[in-house]
Amino acid sequence: MMIKTAEEAQLEQQLTDYRHQLHEHPELSFEEYETTKALEGWLTEADIERVDLPMKTGVLAVIRGKKSGPTIALRADIDALPIQENTGLPFASQISGKMHACGHDFHTVSILGAALLLKKKEEEMEGTVKIIFQPAEENGGGAVKVLKTGVLDDVEAIFGMHNMPYIPTGTIGIKSGPLMAGVDRFVIDVEGTGTHAAAPEKGIDSIVIASHIITALQTVVSRNTSPLDNAVISITRLEAGNTWNVLPQTAQMEGTVRTFQEHVRDGIPAKMQRVVEGVAQALGAKGTLHYTKLGPALINDEKYAEWAVETAGKSGLKVISPVPSSAGEDFAEYLKEIPGAFFFMGVSGTSDLHHPDLIIDERAILPSAKFFSNLAVDFLKKMSGPKMEMS
Ligand code: NI
């Protein structure tokens, strides 16, 4: 750990207090009214300009450098989860059944900390930094809604992070290319003909047909996807029948597809449909696939990932190349429109994300805030390019 100045120690205390406040009052996707109000208050106190964000929750702040240059964005997500907290922390959630179990309160105060630091660097900043406190990452497509408002239309690069319990505090995961998975969801209906369990020849057994479909679907990954690409198809629910001596008319399955390359993701629904309809038809039933694309894979820009390694080192963080995660993250929606990078920040967590026992190490807040403020200053300078000498 780096030595802290008195000013940094004070900022750390302030951000930690803010986090406790947010942690005690978690709010679910698109219900982040108190969080929004708190953020507006803290930004006003720091004399940081807010820009109108035409959404019910979420905040957009802006810091304008004294020198001209490009506009970049830093993003934090602010929502919590419907989980009953079980940490026993003195600042544990005071709201029954809701918890900041994904550490978005950590993201919020870290990015706020970056804003507070940047406010003091306006003189040296060569451009503008927009800071987006985004609602509804967990559920509801907050990123897509932010993009639709047009407030990021002038942004040339965007950056964000997720805390990672398995990475130690003081370490950051930086990687170019795919970092998190594209997430899709599907439901499969099989319609056979119900009959007496003792006379299967009089009906069409939806359970046996569903079983064939489940097995055949695995070939979409093992036989139809290149070994150099990645995909996972998981059936997570299978429901059919309600007693022991009747073969049911219908069976239903549900599951998810995770991919890391857009061309792989695009090809999968048609391949699954062929299997579902074809296998069902071959065995005399009707199979239907209902496929919903939820979010694309998160793909980091190569140049920005490289630049971030340098900034991280300068900010006192150790850099590792993280293993990509097959979880989804709606920051991927921004990266489809705007180049940028997403990082995994080490927080030495006590358990996994989305777990009621998760406690993260708050000593990660200050280094994260410093990293993102350094990143903004460094990147604006690098993006502006070498200055022409005027004579
Ligand atoms: Ni999260």
mmCIF file of N, CA and C in Angstrom, residues 26-141:
data_model
loop_
_atom_site.group_PDB
_atom_site.id
_atom_site.type_symbol
_atom_site.label_atom_id
_atom_site.label_comp_id
_atom_site.label_asym_id
_atom_site.label_seq_id
_atom_site.Cartn_x
_atom_site.Cartn_y
_atom_site.Cartn_z
ATOM 1 N N PRO A 26 -29.960 0.272 0.702
ATOM 2 C CA PRO A 26 -29.888 -0.242 -0.671
ATOM 3 C C PRO A 26 -31.225 -0.078 -1.388
ATOM 4 N N GLU A 27 -31.151 0.208 -2.681
ATOM 5 C CA GLU A 27 -32.372 0.357 -3.480
ATOM 6 C C GLU A 27 -32.243 -0.471 -4.757
ATOM 7 N N LEU A 28 -33.355 -1.077 -5.157
ATOM 8 C CA LEU A 28 -33.341 -1.965 -6.332
ATOM 9 C C LEU A 28 -33.357 -1.157 -7.630
ATOM 10 N N SER A 29 -33.173 -1.859 -8.735
ATOM 11 C CA SER A 29 -33.114 -1.252 -10.067
ATOM 12 C C SER A 29 -34.290 -0.308 -10.327
ATOM 13 N N PHE A 30 -33.971 0.893 -10.794
ATOM 14 C CA PHE A 30 -34.933 1.952 -11.126
ATOM 15 C C PHE A 30 -35.713 2.481 -9.919
ATOM 16 N N GLU A 31 -35.283 2.084 -8.697
ATOM 17 C CA GLU A 31 -35.923 2.648 -7.495
ATOM 18 C C GLU A 31 -34.890 3.420 -6.685
ATOM 19 N N GLU A 32 -33.805 3.865 -7.315
ATOM 20 C CA GLU A 32 -32.670 4.441 -6.579
ATOM 21 C C GLU A 32 -32.899 5.923 -6.265
ATOM 22 N N TYR A 33 -34.063 6.237 -5.672
ATOM 23 C CA TYR A 33 -34.418 7.642 -5.424
ATOM 24 C C TYR A 33 -33.554 8.273 -4.335
ATOM 25 N N GLU A 34 -33.390 7.559 -3.210
ATOM 26 C CA GLU A 34 -32.597 8.109 -2.095
ATOM 27 C C GLU A 34 -31.117 8.188 -2.485
ATOM 28 N N THR A 35 -30.656 7.176 -3.197
ATOM 29 C CA THR A 35 -29.264 7.151 -3.660
ATOM 30 C C THR A 35 -29.009 8.349 -4.579
ATOM 31 N N THR A 36 -29.954 8.591 -5.483
ATOM 32 C CA THR A 36 -29.837 9.725 -6.406
ATOM 33 C C THR A 36 -29.779 11.035 -5.622
ATOM 34 N N LYS A 37 -30.668 11.158 -4.638
ATOM 35 C CA LYS A 37 -30.710 12.385 -3.835
ATOM 36 C C LYS A 37 -29.398 12.582 -3.072
ATOM 37 N N ALA A 38 -28.882 11.499 -2.500
ATOM 38 C CA ALA A 38 -27.623 11.578 -1.747
ATOM 39 C C ALA A 38 -26.485 12.024 -2.673
ATOM 40 N N LEU A 39 -26.421 11.421 -3.853
ATOM 41 C CA LEU A 39 -25.355 11.771 -4.803
ATOM 42 C C LEU A 39 -25.453 13.236 -5.220
ATOM 43 N N GLU A 40 -26.664 13.690 -5.483
ATOM 44 C CA GLU A 40 -26.852 15.097 -5.881
ATOM 45 C C GLU A 40 -26.341 16.024 -4.781
ATOM 46 N N GLY A 41 -26.643 15.663 -3.530
ATOM 47 C CA GLY A 41 -26.185 16.467 -2.400
ATOM 48 C C GLY A 41 -24.668 16.506 -2.301
ATOM 49 N N TRP A 42 -24.047 15.340 -2.419
ATOM 50 C CA TRP A 42 -22.579 15.266 -2.290
ATOM 51 C C TRP A 42 -21.894 16.031 -3.417
ATOM 52 N N LEU A 43 -22.445 15.940 -4.622
ATOM 53 C CA LEU A 43 -21.845 16.647 -5.766
ATOM 54 C C LEU A 43 -21.991 18.161 -5.597
ATOM 55 N N THR A 44 -23.156 18.571 -5.126
ATOM 56 C CA THR A 44 -23.391 20.006 -4.907
ATOM 57 C C THR A 44 -22.409 20.539 -3.865
ATOM 58 N N GLU A 45 -22.257 19.780 -2.781
ATOM 59 C CA GLU A 45 -21.318 20.162 -1.715
ATOM 60 C C GLU A 45 -19.903 20.371 -2.270
ATOM 61 N N ALA A 46 -19.544 19.541 -3.248
ATOM 62 C CA ALA A 46 -18.191 19.630 -3.823
ATOM 63 C C ALA A 46 -18.144 20.621 -4.985
ATOM 64 N N ASP A 47 -19.253 21.317 -5.222
ATOM 65 C CA ASP A 47 -19.321 22.312 -6.291
ATOM 66 C C ASP A 47 -19.085 21.697 -7.672
ATOM 67 N N ILE A 48 -19.545 20.463 -7.831
ATOM 68 C CA ILE A 48 -19.397 19.780 -9.131
ATOM 69 C C ILE A 48 -20.692 19.950 -9.926
ATOM 70 N N GLU A 49 -20.529 20.339 -11.188
ATOM 71 C CA GLU A 49 -21.679 20.614 -12.056
ATOM 72 C C GLU A 49 -22.457 19.338 -12.369
ATOM 73 N N ARG A 50 -23.781 19.456 -12.325
ATOM 74 C CA ARG A 50 -24.621 18.342 -12.746
ATOM 75 C C ARG A 50 -25.321 18.706 -14.054
ATOM 76 N N VAL A 51 -25.454 17.694 -14.906
ATOM 77 C CA VAL A 51 -26.133 17.912 -16.183
ATOM 78 C C VAL A 51 -27.448 17.156 -16.108
ATOM 79 N N ASP A 52 -28.484 17.692 -16.719
ATOM 80 C CA ASP A 52 -29.787 17.051 -16.664
ATOM 81 C C ASP A 52 -29.721 15.654 -17.295
ATOM 82 N N LEU A 53 -30.165 14.675 -16.541
ATOM 83 C CA LEU A 53 -30.271 13.313 -17.060
ATOM 84 C C LEU A 53 -31.769 13.007 -17.088
ATOM 85 N N PRO A 54 -32.370 12.921 -18.270
ATOM 86 C CA PRO A 54 -33.828 12.747 -18.322
ATOM 87 C C PRO A 54 -34.273 11.336 -17.947
ATOM 88 N N MET A 55 -33.972 10.973 -16.701
ATOM 89 C CA MET A 55 -34.393 9.676 -16.164
ATOM 90 C C MET A 55 -34.825 9.918 -14.719
ATOM 91 N N LYS A 56 -35.645 8.995 -14.179
ATOM 92 C CA LYS A 56 -36.176 9.206 -12.823
ATOM 93 C C LYS A 56 -35.100 9.019 -11.755
ATOM 94 N N THR A 57 -34.161 8.113 -12.017
ATOM 95 C CA THR A 57 -33.057 7.905 -11.080
ATOM 96 C C THR A 57 -31.748 7.939 -11.862
ATOM 97 N N GLY A 58 -30.645 8.108 -11.108
ATOM 98 C CA GLY A 58 -29.342 8.233 -11.756
ATOM 99 C C GLY A 58 -28.930 9.693 -11.806
ATOM 100 N N VAL A 59 -27.617 9.908 -11.915
ATOM 101 C CA VAL A 59 -27.078 11.269 -11.904
ATOM 102 C C VAL A 59 -25.976 11.373 -12.950
ATOM 103 N N LEU A 60 -25.931 12.525 -13.605
ATOM 104 C CA LEU A 60 -24.840 12.796 -14.539
ATOM 105 C C LEU A 60 -24.113 14.060 -14.069
ATOM 106 N N ALA A 61 -22.818 13.930 -13.817
ATOM 107 C CA ALA A 61 -22.006 15.079 -13.400
ATOM 108 C C ALA A 61 -20.982 15.345 -14.491
ATOM 109 N N VAL A 62 -20.452 16.562 -14.509
ATOM 110 C CA VAL A 62 -19.458 16.861 -15.533
ATOM 111 C C VAL A 62 -18.363 17.736 -14.935
ATOM 112 N N ILE A 63 -17.135 17.433 -15.314
ATOM 113 C CA ILE A 63 -15.995 18.236 -14.886
ATOM 114 C C ILE A 63 -15.285 18.707 -16.150
ATOM 115 N N ARG A 64 -15.189 20.034 -16.294
ATOM 116 C CA ARG A 64 -14.643 20.595 -17.533
ATOM 117 C C ARG A 64 -13.222 21.082 -17.279
ATOM 118 N N GLY A 65 -12.282 20.515 -18.017
ATOM 119 C CA GLY A 65 -10.894 20.943 -17.879
ATOM 120 C C GLY A 65 -10.717 22.358 -18.409
ATOM 121 N N LYS A 66 -9.677 23.035 -17.916
ATOM 122 C CA LYS A 66 -9.420 24.412 -18.364
ATOM 123 C C LYS A 66 -8.824 24.430 -19.772
ATOM 124 N N LYS A 67 -8.233 23.274 -20.185
ATOM 125 C CA LYS A 67 -7.699 23.181 -21.540
ATOM 126 C C LYS A 67 -8.687 22.387 -22.395
ATOM 127 N N SER A 68 -8.745 22.711 -23.686
ATOM 128 C CA SER A 68 -9.717 22.022 -24.536
ATOM 129 C C SER A 68 -9.205 20.626 -24.888
ATOM 130 N N GLY A 69 -10.135 19.756 -25.234
ATOM 131 C CA GLY A 69 -9.765 18.377 -25.568
ATOM 132 C C GLY A 69 -11.011 17.534 -25.678
ATOM 133 N N PRO A 70 -10.834 16.212 -25.789
ATOM 134 C CA PRO A 70 -11.988 15.323 -25.986
ATOM 135 C C PRO A 70 -12.842 15.177 -24.713
ATOM 136 N N THR A 71 -13.960 14.496 -24.869
ATOM 137 C CA THR A 71 -14.829 14.184 -23.737
ATOM 138 C C THR A 71 -14.793 12.679 -23.495
ATOM 139 N N ILE A 72 -14.550 12.315 -22.238
ATOM 140 C CA ILE A 72 -14.609 10.892 -21.890
ATOM 141 C C ILE A 72 -15.600 10.721 -20.739
ATOM 142 N N ALA A 73 -15.976 9.463 -20.450
ATOM 143 C CA ALA A 73 -16.941 9.207 -19.380
ATOM 144 C C ALA A 73 -16.414 8.149 -18.416
ATOM 145 N N LEU A 74 -16.768 8.345 -17.138
ATOM 146 C CA LEU A 74 -16.549 7.315 -16.117
ATOM 147 C C LEU A 74 -17.932 6.883 -15.654
ATOM 148 N N ARG A 75 -18.130 5.600 -15.482
ATOM 149 C CA ARG A 75 -19.465 5.126 -15.113
ATOM 150 C C ARG A 75 -19.416 4.257 -13.850
ATOM 151 N N ALA A 76 -20.382 4.504 -12.955
ATOM 152 C CA ALA A 76 -20.592 3.628 -11.799
ATOM 153 C C ALA A 76 -22.048 3.194 -11.807
ATOM 154 N N ASP A 77 -22.317 1.945 -11.449
ATOM 155 C CA ASP A 77 -23.705 1.511 -11.279
ATOM 156 C C ASP A 77 -24.090 1.670 -9.814
ATOM 157 N N ILE A 78 -25.382 1.916 -9.551
ATOM 158 C CA ILE A 78 -25.778 2.351 -8.190
ATOM 159 C C ILE A 78 -26.838 1.470 -7.539
ATOM 160 N N ASP A 79 -27.306 0.425 -8.221
ATOM 161 C CA ASP A 79 -28.436 -0.343 -7.674
ATOM 162 C C ASP A 79 -28.002 -1.536 -6.822
ATOM 163 N N ALA A 80 -28.957 -2.043 -6.034
ATOM 164 C CA ALA A 80 -28.702 -3.163 -5.122
ATOM 165 C C ALA A 80 -29.561 -4.364 -5.523
ATOM 166 N N LEU A 81 -29.545 -5.401 -4.688
ATOM 167 C CA LEU A 81 -30.195 -6.676 -5.033
ATOM 168 C C LEU A 81 -31.249 -7.079 -3.990
ATOM 169 N N PRO A 82 -32.233 -7.872 -4.416
ATOM 170 C CA PRO A 82 -33.230 -8.377 -3.463
ATOM 171 C C PRO A 82 -32.691 -9.564 -2.661
ATOM 172 N N ILE A 83 -31.746 -9.276 -1.765
ATOM 173 C CA ILE A 83 -31.090 -10.316 -0.962
ATOM 174 C C ILE A 83 -31.112 -9.845 0.500
ATOM 175 N N GLN A 84 -31.349 -10.773 1.426
ATOM 176 C CA GLN A 84 -31.331 -10.434 2.854
ATOM 177 C C GLN A 84 -29.887 -10.463 3.352
ATOM 178 N N GLU A 85 -29.390 -9.332 3.811
ATOM 179 C CA GLU A 85 -27.979 -9.246 4.234
ATOM 180 C C GLU A 85 -27.717 -10.077 5.485
ATOM 181 N N ASN A 86 -26.548 -10.710 5.506
ATOM 182 C CA ASN A 86 -26.206 -11.586 6.621
ATOM 183 C C ASN A 86 -24.755 -11.366 7.051
ATOM 184 N N THR A 87 -24.279 -10.111 6.962
ATOM 185 C CA THR A 87 -22.870 -9.851 7.269
ATOM 186 C C THR A 87 -22.640 -9.515 8.740
ATOM 187 N N GLY A 88 -23.665 -9.013 9.415
ATOM 188 C CA GLY A 88 -23.490 -8.568 10.794
ATOM 189 C C GLY A 88 -22.678 -7.288 10.912
ATOM 190 N N LEU A 89 -22.460 -6.584 9.810
ATOM 191 C CA LEU A 89 -21.699 -5.330 9.834
ATOM 192 C C LEU A 89 -22.476 -4.252 10.592
ATOM 193 N N PRO A 90 -21.758 -3.335 11.253
ATOM 194 C CA PRO A 90 -22.476 -2.247 11.942
ATOM 195 C C PRO A 90 -23.253 -1.363 10.963
ATOM 196 N N PHE A 91 -22.848 -1.336 9.710
ATOM 197 C CA PHE A 91 -23.562 -0.531 8.713
ATOM 198 C C PHE A 91 -24.330 -1.434 7.736
ATOM 199 N N ALA A 92 -24.755 -2.603 8.223
ATOM 200 C CA ALA A 92 -25.510 -3.537 7.364
ATOM 201 C C ALA A 92 -26.821 -2.897 6.910
ATOM 202 N N SER A 93 -27.387 -3.460 5.866
ATOM 203 C CA SER A 93 -28.639 -2.944 5.300
ATOM 204 C C SER A 93 -29.724 -2.818 6.369
ATOM 205 N N GLN A 94 -30.388 -1.677 6.356
ATOM 206 C CA GLN A 94 -31.501 -1.464 7.288
ATOM 207 C C GLN A 94 -32.826 -1.781 6.604
ATOM 208 N N ILE A 95 -32.728 -2.227 5.361
ATOM 209 C CA ILE A 95 -33.952 -2.505 4.608
ATOM 210 C C ILE A 95 -34.059 -4.005 4.396
ATOM 211 N N SER A 96 -35.113 -4.557 4.950
ATOM 212 C CA SER A 96 -35.304 -5.994 4.920
ATOM 213 C C SER A 96 -35.388 -6.500 3.474
ATOM 214 N N GLY A 97 -34.611 -7.547 3.185
ATOM 215 C CA GLY A 97 -34.687 -8.175 1.864
ATOM 216 C C GLY A 97 -33.947 -7.451 0.766
ATOM 217 N N LYS A 98 -33.208 -6.404 1.101
ATOM 218 C CA LYS A 98 -32.417 -5.706 0.079
ATOM 219 C C LYS A 98 -30.985 -5.519 0.571
ATOM 220 N N MET A 99 -30.037 -5.653 -0.343
ATOM 221 C CA MET A 99 -28.628 -5.566 0.046
ATOM 222 C C MET A 99 -27.761 -5.132 -1.134
ATOM 223 N N HIS A 100 -26.734 -4.357 -0.827
ATOM 224 C CA HIS A 100 -25.712 -4.070 -1.831
ATOM 225 C C HIS A 100 -24.772 -5.273 -1.875
ATOM 226 N N ALA A 101 -25.287 -6.380 -2.421
ATOM 227 C CA ALA A 101 -24.528 -7.632 -2.419
ATOM 228 C C ALA A 101 -23.647 -7.775 -3.651
ATOM 229 N N CYS A 102 -23.686 -6.768 -4.536
ATOM 230 C CA CYS A 102 -22.811 -6.813 -5.717
ATOM 231 C C CYS A 102 -21.773 -5.703 -5.604
ATOM 232 N N GLY A 103 -21.795 -4.986 -4.483
ATOM 233 C CA GLY A 103 -20.769 -3.962 -4.252
ATOM 234 C C GLY A 103 -20.916 -2.719 -5.114
ATOM 235 N N HIS A 104 -22.118 -2.450 -5.626
ATOM 236 C CA HIS A 104 -22.288 -1.243 -6.443
ATOM 237 C C HIS A 104 -22.132 0.025 -5.591
ATOM 238 N N ASP A 105 -22.345 -0.106 -4.281
ATOM 239 C CA ASP A 105 -22.080 1.039 -3.377
ATOM 240 C C ASP A 105 -20.580 1.382 -3.386
ATOM 241 N N PHE A 106 -19.754 0.348 -3.498
ATOM 242 C CA PHE A 106 -18.299 0.557 -3.618
ATOM 243 C C PHE A 106 -17.969 1.278 -4.930
ATOM 244 N N HIS A 107 -18.605 0.834 -6.025
ATOM 245 C CA HIS A 107 -18.357 1.504 -7.315
ATOM 246 C C HIS A 107 -18.768 2.978 -7.229
ATOM 247 N N THR A 108 -19.945 3.204 -6.635
ATOM 248 C CA THR A 108 -20.501 4.561 -6.579
ATOM 249 C C THR A 108 -19.555 5.516 -5.853
ATOM 250 N N VAL A 109 -19.092 5.123 -4.656
ATOM 251 C CA VAL A 109 -18.244 6.064 -3.908
ATOM 252 C C VAL A 109 -16.832 6.159 -4.505
ATOM 253 N N SER A 110 -16.366 5.096 -5.128
ATOM 254 C CA SER A 110 -15.037 5.170 -5.753
ATOM 255 C C SER A 110 -15.044 6.152 -6.923
ATOM 256 N N ILE A 111 -16.076 6.072 -7.759
ATOM 257 C CA ILE A 111 -16.169 6.976 -8.908
ATOM 258 C C ILE A 111 -16.488 8.392 -8.436
ATOM 259 N N LEU A 112 -17.279 8.506 -7.366
ATOM 260 C CA LEU A 112 -17.503 9.831 -6.775
ATOM 261 C C LEU A 112 -16.169 10.400 -6.277
ATOM 262 N N GLY A 113 -15.369 9.535 -5.650
ATOM 263 C CA GLY A 113 -14.045 9.963 -5.186
ATOM 264 C C GLY A 113 -13.181 10.456 -6.335
ATOM 265 N N ALA A 114 -13.266 9.755 -7.476
ATOM 266 C CA ALA A 114 -12.516 10.191 -8.665
ATOM 267 C C ALA A 114 -12.991 11.576 -9.078
ATOM 268 N N ALA A 115 -14.292 11.813 -9.012
ATOM 269 C CA ALA A 115 -14.852 13.129 -9.381
ATOM 270 C C ALA A 115 -14.322 14.212 -8.444
ATOM 271 N N LEU A 116 -14.289 13.904 -7.145
ATOM 272 C CA LEU A 116 -13.799 14.896 -6.173
ATOM 273 C C LEU A 116 -12.327 15.220 -6.447
ATOM 274 N N LEU A 117 -11.548 14.206 -6.793
ATOM 275 C CA LEU A 117 -10.131 14.438 -7.101
ATOM 276 C C LEU A 117 -9.970 15.219 -8.403
ATOM 277 N N LEU A 118 -10.790 14.885 -9.404
ATOM 278 C CA LEU A 118 -10.698 15.562 -10.696
ATOM 279 C C LEU A 118 -11.082 17.037 -10.592
ATOM 280 N N LYS A 119 -12.035 17.315 -9.704
ATOM 281 C CA LYS A 119 -12.473 18.703 -9.518
ATOM 282 C C LYS A 119 -11.273 19.606 -9.196
ATOM 283 N N LYS A 120 -10.280 19.004 -8.495
ATOM 284 C CA LYS A 120 -9.089 19.779 -8.117
ATOM 285 C C LYS A 120 -8.023 19.779 -9.210
ATOM 286 N N LYS A 121 -8.300 19.050 -10.297
ATOM 287 C CA LYS A 121 -7.306 18.969 -11.377
ATOM 288 C C LYS A 121 -7.801 19.657 -12.649
ATOM 289 N N GLU A 122 -8.811 20.506 -12.516
ATOM 290 C CA GLU A 122 -9.385 21.175 -13.692
ATOM 291 C C GLU A 122 -8.331 21.926 -14.503
ATOM 292 N N GLU A 123 -7.362 22.509 -13.784
ATOM 293 C CA GLU A 123 -6.314 23.303 -14.450
ATOM 294 C C GLU A 123 -5.523 22.462 -15.455
ATOM 295 N N GLU A 124 -5.194 21.226 -15.069
ATOM 296 C CA GLU A 124 -4.347 20.395 -15.925
ATOM 297 C C GLU A 124 -5.135 19.500 -16.877
ATOM 298 N N MET A 125 -6.468 19.430 -16.699
ATOM 299 C CA MET A 125 -7.277 18.539 -17.544
ATOM 300 C C MET A 125 -7.449 19.087 -18.958
ATOM 301 N N GLU A 126 -7.129 18.229 -19.949
ATOM 302 C CA GLU A 126 -7.234 18.660 -21.349
ATOM 303 C C GLU A 126 -8.491 18.078 -21.978
ATOM 304 N N GLY A 127 -9.637 18.539 -21.498
ATOM 305 C CA GLY A 127 -10.897 18.037 -22.035
ATOM 306 C C GLY A 127 -11.924 17.923 -20.921
ATOM 307 N N THR A 128 -12.954 17.124 -21.180
ATOM 308 C CA THR A 128 -14.109 17.053 -20.281
ATOM 309 C C THR A 128 -14.324 15.615 -19.821
ATOM 310 N N VAL A 129 -14.730 15.475 -18.545
ATOM 311 C CA VAL A 129 -15.061 14.154 -18.025
ATOM 312 C C VAL A 129 -16.521 14.150 -17.592
ATOM 313 N N LYS A 130 -17.305 13.265 -18.186
ATOM 314 C CA LYS A 130 -18.689 13.064 -17.748
ATOM 315 C C LYS A 130 -18.715 11.877 -16.806
ATOM 316 N N ILE A 131 -19.432 12.047 -15.700
ATOM 317 C CA ILE A 131 -19.479 10.971 -14.719
ATOM 318 C C ILE A 131 -20.914 10.514 -14.599
ATOM 319 N N ILE A 132 -21.128 9.253 -14.986
ATOM 320 C CA ILE A 132 -22.498 8.752 -15.013
ATOM 321 C C ILE A 132 -22.722 7.752 -13.876
ATOM 322 N N PHE A 133 -23.668 8.097 -13.003
ATOM 323 C CA PHE A 133 -24.100 7.185 -11.937
ATOM 324 C C PHE A 133 -25.360 6.512 -12.465
ATOM 325 N N GLN A 134 -25.175 5.293 -12.949
ATOM 326 C CA GLN A 134 -26.219 4.622 -13.730
ATOM 327 C C GLN A 134 -27.146 3.752 -12.882
ATOM 328 N N PRO A 135 -28.457 3.915 -13.044
ATOM 329 C CA PRO A 135 -29.383 3.025 -12.341
ATOM 330 C C PRO A 135 -29.490 1.668 -13.051
ATOM 331 N N ALA A 136 -30.077 0.714 -12.350
ATOM 332 C CA ALA A 136 -30.572 -0.530 -12.957
ATOM 333 C C ALA A 136 -29.557 -1.291 -13.798
ATOM 334 N N GLU A 137 -28.413 -1.610 -13.207
ATOM 335 C CA GLU A 137 -27.493 -2.516 -13.911
ATOM 336 C C GLU A 137 -28.000 -3.950 -13.776
ATOM 337 N N GLU A 138 -28.518 -4.270 -12.569
ATOM 338 C CA GLU A 138 -28.892 -5.655 -12.272
ATOM 339 C C GLU A 138 -30.092 -6.109 -13.099
ATOM 340 N N ASN A 139 -31.044 -5.212 -13.276
ATOM 341 C CA ASN A 139 -32.324 -5.634 -13.811
ATOM 342 C C ASN A 139 -33.016 -4.449 -14.456
ATOM 343 N N GLY A 140 -33.135 -4.452 -15.755
ATOM 344 C CA GLY A 140 -33.924 -3.380 -16.357
ATOM 345 C C GLY A 140 -33.202 -2.599 -17.431
ATOM 346 N N GLY A 141 -31.938 -2.931 -17.673
ATOM 347 C CA GLY A 141 -31.257 -2.310 -18.809
ATOM 348 C C GLY A 141 -30.982 -0.831 -18.642
#
